[in-house]
GROMACS .gro file of C-alpha atoms in nm:
model
  281
    1MET     CA    1  14.994   6.863  13.440
    2GLY     CA    2  15.005   7.152  13.180
    3GLY     CA    3  14.805   6.921  12.965
    4ALA     CA    4  14.543   6.800  13.192
    5TYR     CA    5  14.297   7.144  13.225
    6PRO     CA    6  14.223   7.114  12.845
    7LEU     CA    7  14.129   6.744  12.839
    8ARG     CA    8  13.900   6.870  13.160
    9GLN     CA    9  13.756   7.171  12.976
   10CYS     CA   10  13.691   6.951  12.641
   11ALA     CA   11  13.470   6.672  12.843
   12VAL     CA   12  13.283   6.975  13.005
   13MET     CA   13  13.230   7.107  12.649
   14ASP     CA   14  13.071   6.759  12.518
   15LYS     CA   15  12.831   6.713  12.827
   16GLU     CA   16  12.738   7.089  12.706
   17GLU     CA   17  12.729   6.991  12.380
   18GLN     CA   18  12.541   6.666  12.463
   19LYS     CA   19  12.271   6.842  12.699
   20HIS     CA   20  12.197   7.083  12.434
   21MET     CA   21  12.150   6.770  12.146
   22ASP     CA   22  11.929   6.584  12.378
   23ARG     CA   23  11.722   6.877  12.383
   24VAL     CA   24  11.667   6.897  12.015
   25GLU     CA   25  11.626   6.536  12.011
   26GLU     CA   26  11.366   6.533  12.246
   27ALA     CA   27  11.180   6.810  12.092
   28ARG     CA   28  11.185   6.628  11.735
   29ARG     CA   29  11.069   6.330  11.879
   30THR     CA   30  10.804   6.493  12.046
   31LEU     CA   31  10.673   6.694  11.762
   32LEU     CA   32  10.676   6.374  11.527
   33ALA     CA   33  10.477   6.202  11.794
   34LEU     CA   34  10.223   6.448  11.826
   35TYR     CA   35  10.205   6.609  11.479
   36GLY     CA   36  10.371   6.400  11.258
   37GLY     CA   37  10.674   6.625  11.268
   38SER     CA   38  10.794   7.014  11.260
   39HIS     CA   39  10.439   7.229  11.228
   40SER     CA   40  10.576   7.554  11.234
   41PRO     CA   41  10.588   7.826  10.998
   42LEU     CA   42  10.837   8.011  11.150
   43GLU     CA   43  11.113   7.709  11.107
   44GLU     CA   44  11.101   7.912  10.675
   45SER     CA   45  11.053   8.258  10.844
   46ASP     CA   46  11.201   8.278  11.243
   47PRO     CA   47  11.436   7.966  11.287
   48ASP     CA   48  11.576   8.090  11.569
   49PHE     CA   49  11.260   8.204  11.752
   50ALA     CA   50  11.112   7.846  11.643
   51ALA     CA   51  11.391   7.699  11.789
   52ILE     CA   52  11.348   7.859  12.125
   53LYS     CA   53  10.975   7.800  12.164
   54GLN     CA   54  11.027   7.391  12.042
   55ARG     CA   55  11.312   7.335  12.260
   56LEU     CA   56  11.162   7.473  12.581
   57VAL     CA   57  10.765   7.357  12.520
   58TYR     CA   58  10.831   7.020  12.332
   59SER     CA   59  11.184   6.934  12.519
   60GLU     CA   60  11.148   7.061  12.852
   61LEU     CA   61  10.787   7.137  12.970
   62TYR     CA   62  10.661   6.788  12.818
   63ALA     CA   63  10.876   6.656  13.028
   64GLN     CA   64  10.673   6.681  13.304
   65GLU     CA   65  10.528   6.359  13.481
   66ALA     CA   66  10.296   6.494  13.673
   67LEU     CA   67  10.059   6.536  13.377
   68ASP     CA   68   9.972   6.265  13.170
   69PRO     CA   69   9.984   6.294  12.793
   70VAL     CA   70   9.610   6.396  12.734
   71MET     CA   71   9.575   6.605  13.083
   72ARG     CA   72   9.857   6.801  12.903
   73GLU     CA   73   9.716   6.882  12.578
   74LEU     CA   74   9.348   6.987  12.707
   75ILE     CA   75   9.518   7.263  12.960
   76LEU     CA   76   9.715   7.371  12.657
   77LEU     CA   77   9.370   7.398  12.459
   78ALA     CA   78   9.191   7.592  12.731
   79VAL     CA   79   9.482   7.817  12.692
   80ALA     CA   80   9.475   7.811  12.345
   81THR     CA   81   9.120   7.943  12.399
   82THR     CA   82   9.148   8.167  12.642
   83ASN     CA   83   9.422   8.331  12.464
   84GLN     CA   84   9.218   8.306  12.125
   85THR     CA   85   9.517   8.230  11.916
   86MET     CA   86   9.314   7.975  11.708
   87SER     CA   87   9.603   7.845  11.522
   88GLU     CA   88   9.707   7.705  11.887
   89VAL     CA   89   9.395   7.577  11.936
   90LYS     CA   90   9.397   7.386  11.597
   91LEU     CA   91   9.740   7.243  11.699
   92HIS     CA   92   9.653   7.137  12.069
   93THR     CA   93   9.312   6.950  11.908
   94CYS     CA   94   9.560   6.714  11.697
   95ALA     CA   95   9.760   6.635  11.974
   96ALA     CA   96   9.509   6.614  12.226
   97LEU     CA   97   9.332   6.380  11.954
   98ARG     CA   98   9.688   6.194  11.892
   99SER     CA   99   9.768   6.130  12.319
  100GLY     CA  100   9.414   5.962  12.348
  101ALA     CA  101   9.175   6.191  12.464
  102SER     CA  102   8.826   6.127  12.309
  103PRO     CA  103   8.623   6.403  12.082
  104GLU     CA  104   8.439   6.466  12.368
  105ALA     CA  105   8.711   6.554  12.626
  106VAL     CA  106   8.824   6.803  12.358
  107LYS     CA  107   8.486   6.962  12.296
  108GLU     CA  108   8.445   7.031  12.739
  109ALA     CA  109   8.759   7.128  12.754
  110VAL     CA  110   8.646   7.420  12.515
  111TYR     CA  111   8.364   7.425  12.677
  112HIS     CA  112   8.475   7.450  12.981
  113CYS     CA  113   8.590   7.782  12.968
  114ALA     CA  114   8.308   7.963  12.881
  115PRO     CA  115   8.157   8.065  13.202
  116TYR     CA  116   8.532   8.214  13.251
  117ILE     CA  117   8.631   8.366  12.915
  118GLY     CA  118   8.280   8.433  12.804
  119LEU     CA  119   8.065   8.303  12.554
  120GLY     CA  120   8.176   8.454  12.214
  121LYS     CA  121   8.558   8.328  12.305
  122ALA     CA  122   8.452   7.981  12.350
  123GLU     CA  123   8.247   7.942  12.077
  124ALA     CA  124   8.547   8.066  11.786
  125ALA     CA  125   8.694   7.807  11.989
  126ALA     CA  126   8.469   7.562  11.935
  127ALA     CA  127   8.424   7.626  11.590
  128ALA     CA  128   8.820   7.618  11.519
  129VAL     CA  129   8.804   7.260  11.701
  130ASN     CA  130   8.544   7.168  11.431
  131GLU     CA  131   8.743   7.210  11.190
  132VAL     CA  132   8.977   7.007  11.281
  133LEU     CA  133   8.721   6.740  11.414
  134ARG     CA  134   8.558   6.716  11.059
  135THR     CA  135   8.900   6.661  10.890
  136GLN     CA  136   8.961   6.338  11.106
  137GLY     CA  137   8.617   6.233  10.990
  138ILE     CA  138   8.441   6.253  11.330
  139SER     CA  139   8.080   6.270  11.240
  140LEU     CA  140   7.933   6.627  11.462
  141PRO     CA  141   7.698   6.727  11.676
  142LEU     CA  142   7.892   6.479  11.888
  143ALA     CA  143   7.650   6.321  12.161
  144SER     CA  144   7.514   6.522  12.442
  145GLN     CA  145   7.722   6.509  12.759
  146ARG     CA  146   7.467   6.726  12.975
  147THR     CA  147   7.353   6.556  13.261
  148VAL     CA  148   7.121   6.839  13.435
  149SER     CA  149   6.779   6.903  13.322
  150GLU     CA  150   6.596   7.266  13.332
  151GLU     CA  151   6.454   7.177  13.665
  152ASP     CA  152   6.718   7.073  13.821
  153ARG     CA  153   7.053   7.273  13.664
  154LEU     CA  154   7.058   7.506  14.028
  155THR     CA  155   7.052   7.243  14.274
  156ALA     CA  156   7.293   7.025  14.079
  157GLY     CA  157   7.506   7.364  14.019
  158ILE     CA  158   7.465   7.420  14.380
  159ALA     CA  159   7.590   7.022  14.508
  160ALA     CA  160   7.881   7.089  14.209
  161GLN     CA  161   8.013   7.394  14.439
  162LYS     CA  162   7.983   7.235  14.739
  163SER     CA  163   8.156   6.918  14.638
  164ILE     CA  164   8.438   7.135  14.573
  165PHE     CA  165   8.435   7.452  14.842
  166GLY     CA  166   8.270   7.290  15.096
  167PRO     CA  167   7.904   7.361  15.292
  168HIS     CA  168   8.008   7.752  15.333
  169ILE     CA  169   7.851   7.803  15.014
  170ASP     CA  170   7.494   7.800  15.159
  171GLU     CA  171   7.637   8.071  15.374
  172MET     CA  172   7.772   8.267  15.099
  173ARG     CA  173   7.427   8.210  14.920
  174ALA     CA  174   7.233   8.308  15.225
  175ALA     CA  175   7.471   8.590  15.317
  176ALA     CA  176   7.431   8.808  14.934
  177PRO     CA  177   7.205   9.096  14.924
  178ASN     CA  178   6.905   9.038  14.775
  179ASP     CA  179   6.992   9.285  14.470
  180GLN     CA  180   7.318   9.032  14.401
  181LYS     CA  181   7.144   8.669  14.418
  182PRO     CA  182   7.043   8.674  14.084
  183LEU     CA  183   7.412   8.679  14.019
  184GLN     CA  184   7.460   8.422  14.270
  185ASP     CA  185   7.194   8.190  14.085
  186TYR     CA  186   7.377   8.232  13.768
  187LEU     CA  187   7.705   8.099  13.922
  188SER     CA  188   7.571   7.785  14.043
  189ALA     CA  189   7.322   7.733  13.761
  190TYR     CA  190   7.506   7.854  13.483
  191CYS     CA  191   7.880   7.789  13.604
  192PHE     CA  192   7.878   7.491  13.818
  193GLY     CA  193   7.521   7.337  13.642
  194ASP     CA  194   7.572   7.389  13.255
  195PHE     CA  195   7.928   7.282  13.253
  196TYR     CA  196   8.119   7.125  13.551
  197THR     CA  197   7.791   6.864  13.565
  198ARG     CA  198   7.865   6.744  13.202
  199SER     CA  199   8.021   6.441  13.152
  200GLY     CA  200   8.336   6.386  12.914
  201LEU     CA  201   8.545   6.506  13.180
  202ASP     CA  202   8.622   6.469  13.595
  203ILE     CA  203   8.595   6.715  13.842
  204ARG     CA  204   8.968   6.697  13.888
  205GLN     CA  205   9.032   6.761  13.506
  206ARG     CA  206   8.762   7.044  13.571
  207GLU     CA  207   8.912   7.205  13.834
  208LEU     CA  208   9.284   7.160  13.671
  209LEU     CA  209   9.114   7.357  13.390
  210THR     CA  210   8.998   7.643  13.561
  211PHE     CA  211   9.308   7.725  13.779
  212SER     CA  212   9.455   7.697  13.428
  213ILE     CA  213   9.237   7.930  13.252
  214LEU     CA  214   9.205   8.182  13.542
  215SER     CA  215   9.599   8.184  13.552
  216ALA     CA  216   9.612   8.247  13.187
  217GLN     CA  217   9.379   8.519  13.198
  218GLY     CA  218   9.531   8.753  13.433
  219GLY     CA  219   9.332   9.021  13.730
  220CYS     CA  220   9.180   8.690  13.864
  221GLU     CA  221   9.377   8.628  14.158
  222ASN     CA  222   9.093   8.601  14.404
  223GLN     CA  223   8.932   8.330  14.209
  224ILE     CA  224   9.268   8.164  14.190
  225LYS     CA  225   9.314   8.131  14.531
  226ALA     CA  226   8.942   7.979  14.561
  227HIS     CA  227   9.052   7.742  14.300
  228ALA     CA  228   9.368   7.640  14.403
  229GLY     CA  229   9.195   7.533  14.731
  230GLY     CA  230   8.955   7.352  14.476
  231ASN     CA  231   9.217   7.177  14.348
  232ALA     CA  232   9.344   7.055  14.696
  233ALA     CA  233   8.999   6.943  14.788
  234VAL     CA  234   8.933   6.731  14.498
  235GLY     CA  235   9.294   6.591  14.536
  236ASN     CA  236   9.521   6.764  14.251
  237ASP     CA  237   9.766   6.855  14.490
  238LYS     CA  238  10.028   7.167  14.495
  239PRO     CA  239  10.318   6.997  14.261
  240LEU     CA  240  10.046   6.908  14.019
  241LEU     CA  241   9.913   7.293  14.026
  242LEU     CA  242  10.288   7.390  13.970
  243ALA     CA  243  10.322   7.124  13.694
  244ALA     CA  244  10.043   7.279  13.511
  245LEU     CA  245  10.175   7.603  13.543
  246MET     CA  246  10.507   7.555  13.470
  247LEU     CA  247  10.307   7.424  13.139
  248CYS     CA  248  10.112   7.722  13.081
  249MET     CA  249  10.427   7.949  13.135
  250PRO     CA  250  10.547   8.029  12.778
  251TYR     CA  251  10.190   8.082  12.684
  252ILE     CA  252  10.087   8.285  12.953
  253GLY     CA  253  10.374   8.516  13.036
  254LEU     CA  254  10.605   8.497  13.315
  255PRO     CA  255  10.426   8.774  13.522
  256ARG     CA  256  10.106   8.579  13.508
  257THR     CA  257  10.227   8.254  13.596
  258LEU     CA  258  10.448   8.441  13.881
  259ASN     CA  259  10.092   8.619  14.007
  260ALA     CA  260   9.926   8.250  14.018
  261LEU     CA  261  10.232   8.082  14.138
  262SER     CA  262  10.219   8.374  14.480
  263CYS     CA  263   9.814   8.283  14.513
  264VAL     CA  264   9.915   7.924  14.495
  265ASP     CA  265  10.146   7.960  14.747
  266GLN     CA  266   9.975   8.137  14.991
  267VAL     CA  267   9.685   7.918  14.965
  268LEU     CA  268   9.909   7.602  14.980
  269PRO     CA  269  10.200   7.708  15.168
  270GLU     CA  270  10.503   7.461  15.197
  271PRO     CA  271  10.540   7.335  15.553
  272PRO     CA  272  10.786   7.441  15.750
  273GLU     CA  273  11.172   7.279  15.742
  274GLY     CA  274  11.146   7.027  16.003
  275ASP     CA  275  10.781   6.905  15.934
  276ARG     CA  276  10.879   6.782  15.534
  277PRO     CA  277  10.925   6.386  15.486
  278SER     CA  278  11.267   6.286  15.503
  279PRO     CA  279  11.397   6.215  15.126
  280GLN     CA  280  11.353   5.784  15.084
  281LYS     CA  281  11.701   5.634  15.056
   0.00000   0.00000   0.00000
């Protein structure tokens, strides 16, 4: 009896050690697939910090199956654009291309940030993306993804809004005070007409990017709630939104992540316990 306890303790320690090593190995494999190996100069100057980041991001969070590899990288590219961390913009541009994203999709993910973070920030990120594209031998400019004309960008934008938020968009526009109607037109023609109608990304991808961009900014709770509902309307369910939030968490911080989570829970509450589907056996 006396010898049994040390053996059991040793077995538990071995299991925990294996779990740790699995995280290390998974991060190594992911970094190799995305970048051809480790990419962080912090490994030389700040090895502990680099290890924390790599094992959380490239092992635990990248293992989520709800997001496909391309969408995962486009979300992180949009978040890096929002945060104006140009080193990360370049990294996730490389990773997106290696994951199978088209150059057009990469550029569209950056362009899509513009109405939410401002043109100057999107321009700065586009310049960083262009550096990577040129090193990959990709000629610029890329083919235009524009699908609207000067004459129909407003009506096309309103149609895009209504496809996400429903017919009450007409009521919202009609109820705006006269001195605020131009802003409603800017919202419809600029945000939705000039960007949402572009090819290169579909409506579901754009809505998920919008949700991630707003969550990264903070102070956008009303818009996060609106786009949580918009995501559900276009087919992005709550588990997908939660997967996107968890992916963003290391880059946007826990406070903004938890605030966005609260918004999602308010708009898409969990069903009562008795109404939840039984697990399949």
